[in-house]
Short mmCIF file of N, CA and C in Angstrom, two decimals:
data_model
loop_
_atom_site.label_atom_id
_atom_site.label_comp_id
_atom_site.label_asym_id
_atom_site.label_seq_id
_atom_site.Cartn_x
_atom_site.Cartn_y
_atom_site.Cartn_z
N MET A 1 41.43 196.87 68.15
CA MET A 1 41.35 197.85 67.12
C MET A 1 41.79 197.22 65.83
N PHE A 2 41.09 197.50 64.75
CA PHE A 2 41.46 197.05 63.39
C PHE A 2 41.46 198.19 62.42
N GLY A 3 42.18 198.04 61.34
CA GLY A 3 42.22 199.13 60.37
C GLY A 3 42.80 198.62 59.06
N THR A 4 42.74 199.46 58.02
CA THR A 4 43.33 199.16 56.71
C THR A 4 44.09 200.38 56.22
N LYS A 5 45.01 200.16 55.34
CA LYS A 5 45.79 201.28 54.75
C LYS A 5 44.78 202.21 54.00
N GLU A 6 43.81 201.62 53.37
CA GLU A 6 42.86 202.41 52.59
C GLU A 6 42.04 203.34 53.50
N GLY A 7 41.89 202.97 54.77
CA GLY A 7 41.06 203.73 55.73
C GLY A 7 41.81 204.86 56.40
N LEU A 8 43.11 205.04 56.08
CA LEU A 8 43.90 206.10 56.70
C LEU A 8 43.52 207.48 56.16
N THR A 9 43.19 208.40 57.04
CA THR A 9 42.71 209.73 56.54
C THR A 9 43.70 210.82 56.83
N GLU A 10 44.56 210.71 57.85
CA GLU A 10 45.54 211.75 58.14
C GLU A 10 46.79 211.54 57.35
N SER A 11 47.31 212.58 56.75
CA SER A 11 48.50 212.50 55.92
C SER A 11 49.42 213.67 56.31
N LEU A 12 50.71 213.35 56.73
CA LEU A 12 51.63 214.37 57.18
C LEU A 12 52.80 214.43 56.17
N TYR A 13 53.07 215.61 55.63
CA TYR A 13 54.14 215.83 54.70
C TYR A 13 55.37 216.30 55.55
N ILE A 14 56.43 215.49 55.54
CA ILE A 14 57.57 215.74 56.41
C ILE A 14 58.86 215.45 55.68
N VAL A 15 59.75 216.45 55.50
CA VAL A 15 61.06 216.29 54.94
C VAL A 15 60.98 215.49 53.62
N GLY A 16 60.03 215.82 52.77
CA GLY A 16 59.93 215.21 51.44
C GLY A 16 59.17 213.90 51.46
N GLU A 17 58.59 213.47 52.51
CA GLU A 17 57.83 212.20 52.56
C GLU A 17 56.48 212.37 53.14
N THR A 18 55.63 211.37 52.89
CA THR A 18 54.29 211.39 53.41
C THR A 18 54.20 210.30 54.44
N MET A 19 53.75 210.67 55.62
CA MET A 19 53.57 209.69 56.72
C MET A 19 52.10 209.66 57.08
N LYS A 20 51.49 208.48 57.09
CA LYS A 20 50.11 208.32 57.45
C LYS A 20 50.03 207.54 58.77
N PRO A 21 49.64 208.16 59.89
CA PRO A 21 49.58 207.44 61.16
C PRO A 21 48.57 206.30 61.08
N MET A 22 49.03 205.11 61.47
CA MET A 22 48.14 203.96 61.50
C MET A 22 47.76 203.64 62.94
N LEU A 23 48.70 203.80 63.87
CA LEU A 23 48.51 203.54 65.28
C LEU A 23 49.42 204.51 66.04
N THR A 24 48.87 205.19 67.05
CA THR A 24 49.66 206.17 67.79
C THR A 24 49.46 206.06 69.27
N ASN A 25 50.34 206.68 69.99
CA ASN A 25 50.21 206.66 71.50
C ASN A 25 48.89 207.25 71.96
N ASP A 26 48.43 208.29 71.26
CA ASP A 26 47.19 208.93 71.71
C ASP A 26 45.97 208.03 71.40
N MET A 27 46.13 206.93 70.67
CA MET A 27 45.08 205.97 70.50
C MET A 27 45.13 204.91 71.59
N GLY A 28 46.08 205.03 72.50
CA GLY A 28 46.19 204.11 73.58
C GLY A 28 47.27 203.00 73.37
N SER A 29 48.02 203.12 72.35
CA SER A 29 49.02 202.14 71.97
C SER A 29 50.41 202.47 72.54
N GLY A 30 51.19 201.46 72.93
CA GLY A 30 52.52 201.60 73.40
C GLY A 30 53.51 201.75 72.24
N ILE A 31 53.07 201.47 71.05
CA ILE A 31 53.89 201.67 69.84
C ILE A 31 53.16 202.57 68.85
N GLU A 32 53.93 203.13 67.93
CA GLU A 32 53.32 203.92 66.84
C GLU A 32 53.74 203.33 65.55
N ILE A 33 52.81 203.31 64.56
CA ILE A 33 53.08 202.80 63.26
C ILE A 33 52.66 203.81 62.22
N PHE A 34 53.52 204.09 61.28
CA PHE A 34 53.21 205.07 60.19
C PHE A 34 53.42 204.36 58.85
N ASP A 35 52.47 204.52 57.95
CA ASP A 35 52.62 204.11 56.58
C ASP A 35 53.37 205.24 55.87
N THR A 36 54.60 205.02 55.50
CA THR A 36 55.47 206.08 54.99
C THR A 36 55.80 205.84 53.54
N SER A 37 55.78 206.93 52.75
CA SER A 37 56.20 206.83 51.36
C SER A 37 56.96 208.10 50.96
N GLY A 38 57.88 207.90 50.04
CA GLY A 38 58.66 209.06 49.61
C GLY A 38 59.35 208.84 48.29
N PRO A 39 59.61 209.93 47.61
CA PRO A 39 60.32 209.86 46.32
C PRO A 39 61.80 209.74 46.54
N THR A 40 62.50 209.35 45.46
CA THR A 40 63.93 209.32 45.48
C THR A 40 64.48 210.66 45.96
N GLY A 41 65.46 210.59 46.85
CA GLY A 41 66.10 211.76 47.39
C GLY A 41 65.50 212.22 48.74
N GLY A 42 64.42 211.68 49.21
CA GLY A 42 63.83 212.03 50.48
C GLY A 42 64.49 211.38 51.65
N GLY A 43 64.16 211.88 52.84
CA GLY A 43 64.66 211.26 54.10
C GLY A 43 65.23 212.29 55.01
N PRO A 44 65.26 211.94 56.29
CA PRO A 44 65.71 212.88 57.31
C PRO A 44 67.23 212.94 57.40
N PRO A 45 67.78 214.09 57.88
CA PRO A 45 69.21 214.19 58.14
C PRO A 45 69.56 213.34 59.37
N PRO A 46 70.84 213.12 59.66
CA PRO A 46 71.21 212.35 60.86
C PRO A 46 70.63 212.96 62.12
N HIS A 47 70.12 212.10 62.97
CA HIS A 47 69.50 212.53 64.22
C HIS A 47 69.45 211.35 65.18
N ARG A 48 69.02 211.66 66.45
CA ARG A 48 68.75 210.62 67.38
C ARG A 48 67.67 211.05 68.29
N HIS A 49 66.99 210.12 68.95
CA HIS A 49 65.89 210.45 69.84
C HIS A 49 65.74 209.32 70.85
N PRO A 50 64.95 209.55 71.92
CA PRO A 50 64.83 208.56 73.01
C PRO A 50 63.94 207.35 72.76
N TRP A 51 63.47 207.16 71.57
CA TRP A 51 62.60 205.98 71.27
C TRP A 51 63.29 205.14 70.23
N GLU A 52 62.98 203.84 70.24
CA GLU A 52 63.43 202.93 69.22
C GLU A 52 62.66 203.16 67.95
N GLU A 53 63.25 202.80 66.81
CA GLU A 53 62.57 203.00 65.55
C GLU A 53 62.92 201.82 64.64
N ILE A 54 61.95 201.39 63.83
CA ILE A 54 62.13 200.29 62.90
C ILE A 54 61.60 200.73 61.56
N TYR A 55 62.34 200.46 60.50
CA TYR A 55 61.85 200.69 59.16
C TYR A 55 61.67 199.35 58.50
N VAL A 56 60.53 199.11 57.92
CA VAL A 56 60.22 197.86 57.17
C VAL A 56 59.90 198.23 55.75
N VAL A 57 60.77 197.93 54.80
CA VAL A 57 60.55 198.36 53.38
C VAL A 57 59.58 197.37 52.73
N THR A 58 58.60 197.95 52.07
CA THR A 58 57.62 197.14 51.33
C THR A 58 57.74 197.36 49.82
N LYS A 59 58.34 198.52 49.41
CA LYS A 59 58.51 198.80 48.00
C LYS A 59 59.69 199.79 47.85
N GLY A 60 60.44 199.66 46.77
CA GLY A 60 61.54 200.62 46.57
C GLY A 60 62.80 200.26 47.40
N ARG A 61 63.65 201.31 47.57
CA ARG A 61 64.88 201.02 48.30
C ARG A 61 65.25 202.23 49.13
N LEU A 62 65.75 201.95 50.33
CA LEU A 62 66.27 202.96 51.31
C LEU A 62 67.68 202.67 51.60
N GLN A 63 68.49 203.70 51.66
CA GLN A 63 69.88 203.62 52.17
C GLN A 63 69.80 204.07 53.65
N VAL A 64 69.96 203.14 54.58
CA VAL A 64 69.79 203.44 55.99
C VAL A 64 71.11 203.42 56.72
N MET A 65 71.36 204.44 57.57
CA MET A 65 72.56 204.51 58.37
C MET A 65 72.14 204.37 59.86
N VAL A 66 72.70 203.42 60.53
CA VAL A 66 72.47 203.23 61.96
C VAL A 66 73.80 203.11 62.68
N ALA A 67 74.11 204.05 63.57
CA ALA A 67 75.35 204.06 64.33
C ALA A 67 76.61 203.95 63.42
N GLY A 68 76.57 204.65 62.33
CA GLY A 68 77.76 204.70 61.42
C GLY A 68 77.77 203.60 60.37
N GLU A 69 76.90 202.60 60.46
CA GLU A 69 76.89 201.48 59.51
C GLU A 69 75.79 201.75 58.48
N THR A 70 76.09 201.66 57.19
CA THR A 70 75.10 201.97 56.16
C THR A 70 74.77 200.71 55.35
N ARG A 71 73.49 200.49 55.08
CA ARG A 71 73.03 199.39 54.25
C ARG A 71 71.91 199.88 53.37
N VAL A 72 71.75 199.21 52.19
CA VAL A 72 70.67 199.46 51.31
C VAL A 72 69.63 198.37 51.57
N LEU A 73 68.39 198.82 51.85
CA LEU A 73 67.30 197.89 52.12
C LEU A 73 66.31 197.88 50.98
N GLY A 74 65.83 196.72 50.61
CA GLY A 74 64.74 196.57 49.63
C GLY A 74 63.57 195.90 50.22
N PRO A 75 62.53 195.62 49.41
CA PRO A 75 61.29 195.01 49.95
C PRO A 75 61.57 193.75 50.79
N GLY A 76 60.91 193.73 51.92
CA GLY A 76 61.07 192.57 52.85
C GLY A 76 62.19 192.72 53.83
N GLU A 77 62.99 193.79 53.72
CA GLU A 77 64.12 194.00 54.63
C GLU A 77 63.79 195.12 55.60
N PHE A 78 64.44 195.09 56.78
CA PHE A 78 64.19 196.08 57.82
C PHE A 78 65.46 196.51 58.49
N ALA A 79 65.36 197.63 59.22
CA ALA A 79 66.45 198.13 60.04
C ALA A 79 65.87 198.47 61.40
N HIS A 80 66.58 198.20 62.43
CA HIS A 80 66.21 198.48 63.85
C HIS A 80 67.17 199.53 64.33
N VAL A 81 66.57 200.62 64.87
CA VAL A 81 67.39 201.70 65.45
C VAL A 81 67.19 201.73 66.95
N PRO A 82 68.13 201.38 67.79
CA PRO A 82 68.00 201.45 69.22
C PRO A 82 67.80 202.92 69.67
N ALA A 83 67.17 203.13 70.78
CA ALA A 83 66.97 204.49 71.31
C ALA A 83 68.31 205.19 71.45
N ASN A 84 68.26 206.51 71.16
CA ASN A 84 69.44 207.37 71.30
C ASN A 84 70.60 207.07 70.36
N THR A 85 70.35 206.35 69.30
CA THR A 85 71.36 205.97 68.33
C THR A 85 71.33 206.90 67.09
N PRO A 86 72.47 207.44 66.68
CA PRO A 86 72.51 208.26 65.47
C PRO A 86 72.02 207.42 64.28
N HIS A 87 71.15 207.99 63.46
CA HIS A 87 70.64 207.31 62.28
C HIS A 87 70.09 208.31 61.28
N SER A 88 69.90 207.86 60.05
CA SER A 88 69.31 208.61 59.01
C SER A 88 68.98 207.65 57.86
N TYR A 89 68.25 208.12 56.87
CA TYR A 89 68.08 207.31 55.66
C TYR A 89 67.86 208.22 54.49
N LEU A 90 68.07 207.64 53.31
CA LEU A 90 67.95 208.36 52.06
C LEU A 90 67.12 207.39 51.17
N THR A 91 66.08 207.88 50.55
CA THR A 91 65.29 207.11 49.64
C THR A 91 66.07 207.10 48.29
N ILE A 92 66.54 205.92 47.90
CA ILE A 92 67.30 205.84 46.66
C ILE A 92 66.47 205.31 45.48
N GLU A 93 65.28 204.88 45.75
CA GLU A 93 64.30 204.49 44.74
C GLU A 93 62.93 204.67 45.37
N ASP A 94 62.04 205.41 44.73
CA ASP A 94 60.73 205.70 45.31
C ASP A 94 60.31 204.49 46.21
N ALA A 95 59.96 204.84 47.45
CA ALA A 95 59.80 203.80 48.44
C ALA A 95 58.52 203.93 49.24
N GLU A 96 58.04 202.78 49.70
CA GLU A 96 56.97 202.65 50.68
C GLU A 96 57.49 201.78 51.80
N PHE A 97 57.26 202.19 53.02
CA PHE A 97 57.78 201.44 54.15
C PHE A 97 56.94 201.75 55.41
N LEU A 98 57.03 200.89 56.36
CA LEU A 98 56.42 201.14 57.67
C LEU A 98 57.49 201.71 58.58
N THR A 99 57.12 202.76 59.31
CA THR A 99 57.96 203.32 60.33
C THR A 99 57.29 202.96 61.67
N ILE A 100 58.00 202.20 62.52
CA ILE A 100 57.47 201.73 63.75
C ILE A 100 58.29 202.29 64.87
N VAL A 101 57.71 202.92 65.85
CA VAL A 101 58.46 203.48 66.98
C VAL A 101 57.84 203.05 68.29
N THR A 102 58.71 202.98 69.33
CA THR A 102 58.24 202.67 70.66
C THR A 102 57.73 203.94 71.27
N LYS A 103 57.08 203.79 72.41
CA LYS A 103 56.42 204.88 73.07
C LYS A 103 57.38 206.09 73.26
N GLY A 104 56.92 207.23 72.87
CA GLY A 104 57.72 208.42 72.94
C GLY A 104 57.05 209.56 72.25
N ASN A 105 55.85 209.29 71.71
CA ASN A 105 55.02 210.36 71.08
C ASN A 105 55.71 210.97 69.86
N ALA A 106 56.33 210.16 69.01
CA ALA A 106 56.87 210.62 67.78
C ALA A 106 55.78 211.29 66.93
N SER A 107 54.57 210.75 67.05
CA SER A 107 53.45 211.33 66.27
C SER A 107 53.22 212.78 66.57
N LYS A 108 53.40 213.19 67.85
CA LYS A 108 53.24 214.57 68.21
C LYS A 108 54.25 215.46 67.52
N PHE A 109 55.52 214.97 67.45
CA PHE A 109 56.55 215.74 66.75
C PHE A 109 56.21 215.79 65.25
N PHE A 110 55.86 214.65 64.65
CA PHE A 110 55.54 214.65 63.23
C PHE A 110 54.41 215.58 62.87
N ARG A 111 53.38 215.54 63.72
CA ARG A 111 52.21 216.41 63.47
C ARG A 111 52.65 217.92 63.59
N ARG A 112 53.48 218.19 64.58
CA ARG A 112 53.86 219.56 64.77
C ARG A 112 54.66 220.12 63.60
N ILE A 113 55.68 219.32 63.18
CA ILE A 113 56.54 219.83 62.09
C ILE A 113 55.74 219.88 60.80
N ALA A 114 54.85 218.94 60.55
CA ALA A 114 54.01 218.99 59.35
C ALA A 114 53.14 220.25 59.31
N LYS A 115 52.73 220.70 60.46
CA LYS A 115 51.86 221.86 60.56
C LYS A 115 52.63 223.16 60.58
N GLU A 116 53.81 223.21 61.27
CA GLU A 116 54.50 224.46 61.53
C GLU A 116 55.75 224.75 60.71
N VAL A 117 56.43 223.74 60.26
CA VAL A 117 57.76 223.92 59.63
C VAL A 117 57.62 223.93 58.11
N ARG A 118 58.14 225.00 57.51
CA ARG A 118 58.18 225.07 56.02
C ARG A 118 59.09 223.99 55.51
N MET A 119 58.61 223.20 54.53
CA MET A 119 59.39 222.08 54.02
C MET A 119 60.16 222.40 52.72
N GLU A 120 59.71 223.31 51.96
CA GLU A 120 60.34 223.64 50.68
C GLU A 120 60.47 225.11 50.46
N PRO A 121 61.66 225.71 50.66
CA PRO A 121 62.84 225.01 51.17
C PRO A 121 62.73 224.78 52.68
N LEU A 122 63.37 223.72 53.16
CA LEU A 122 63.26 223.32 54.56
C LEU A 122 63.76 224.44 55.50
N ASP A 123 62.94 224.76 56.48
CA ASP A 123 63.30 225.73 57.53
C ASP A 123 64.03 224.93 58.62
N VAL A 124 65.37 224.78 58.40
CA VAL A 124 66.20 223.93 59.27
C VAL A 124 66.18 224.46 60.70
N PRO A 125 66.36 225.79 60.97
CA PRO A 125 66.39 226.23 62.38
C PRO A 125 65.10 225.86 63.12
N HIS A 126 63.92 226.04 62.43
CA HIS A 126 62.64 225.72 63.07
C HIS A 126 62.58 224.21 63.30
N LEU A 127 63.00 223.39 62.36
CA LEU A 127 62.99 221.95 62.54
C LEU A 127 63.84 221.56 63.74
N VAL A 128 65.03 222.14 63.83
CA VAL A 128 65.92 221.83 64.96
C VAL A 128 65.32 222.22 66.30
N ARG A 129 64.74 223.41 66.35
CA ARG A 129 64.08 223.87 67.63
C ARG A 129 62.91 222.95 67.98
N ALA A 130 62.08 222.64 67.08
CA ALA A 130 60.94 221.72 67.35
C ALA A 130 61.43 220.38 67.76
N GLY A 131 62.47 219.89 67.11
CA GLY A 131 62.99 218.58 67.48
C GLY A 131 63.52 218.55 68.88
N ALA A 132 64.24 219.59 69.25
CA ALA A 132 64.81 219.66 70.63
C ALA A 132 63.68 219.60 71.66
N GLU A 133 62.57 220.27 71.35
CA GLU A 133 61.46 220.27 72.30
C GLU A 133 60.78 218.92 72.42
N HIS A 134 61.08 218.00 71.49
CA HIS A 134 60.53 216.63 71.52
C HIS A 134 61.62 215.61 71.80
N GLY A 135 62.77 216.05 72.26
CA GLY A 135 63.85 215.08 72.58
C GLY A 135 64.63 214.59 71.39
N ILE A 136 64.57 215.27 70.27
CA ILE A 136 65.26 214.89 69.07
C ILE A 136 66.48 215.79 68.86
N GLU A 137 67.62 215.18 68.65
CA GLU A 137 68.82 215.95 68.38
C GLU A 137 69.27 215.73 66.97
N PHE A 138 69.31 216.78 66.17
CA PHE A 138 69.80 216.67 64.82
C PHE A 138 71.29 216.74 64.86
N LEU A 139 71.98 215.93 64.09
CA LEU A 139 73.45 215.79 64.13
C LEU A 139 74.11 216.24 62.82
N PRO A 140 75.40 216.56 62.85
CA PRO A 140 76.08 216.92 61.63
C PRO A 140 76.11 215.82 60.63
N PRO A 141 76.09 216.15 59.29
CA PRO A 141 76.21 215.11 58.30
C PRO A 141 77.43 214.20 58.52
N GLY A 142 77.25 212.91 58.21
CA GLY A 142 78.35 211.98 58.42
C GLY A 142 78.43 211.44 59.84
N THR A 143 77.52 211.82 60.68
CA THR A 143 77.52 211.31 62.07
C THR A 143 77.03 209.89 62.15
#
């Protein structure tokens, strides 16, 4: 399979960011890749899930927290999140990055919340319920 960023047609608006699926489990892949972009201030609250996740920054800056350690990442830098590890990030400068996850059907969760959960203002109880049904646990701030 081959593709280009310009050829991506699906766009999911999630917690202030846009995620465009590039490769997903339902395409037969063992990993999922999303072309992700977001404005300053975007990003998910602390959470954990049963799949690994990697963020590769291509533009802008992200403040990423993994297991209590926080770093600011710029273009060319990445963060690896082991499965079931508390993590979050905050876009501190309009950013573009790849979100890469191991098999776990993250795309099903992303599609569901993009379709069902009100984002502005964020319907937190609905997000938490949907997350739990996909193996995602949202954690208190500072976790």
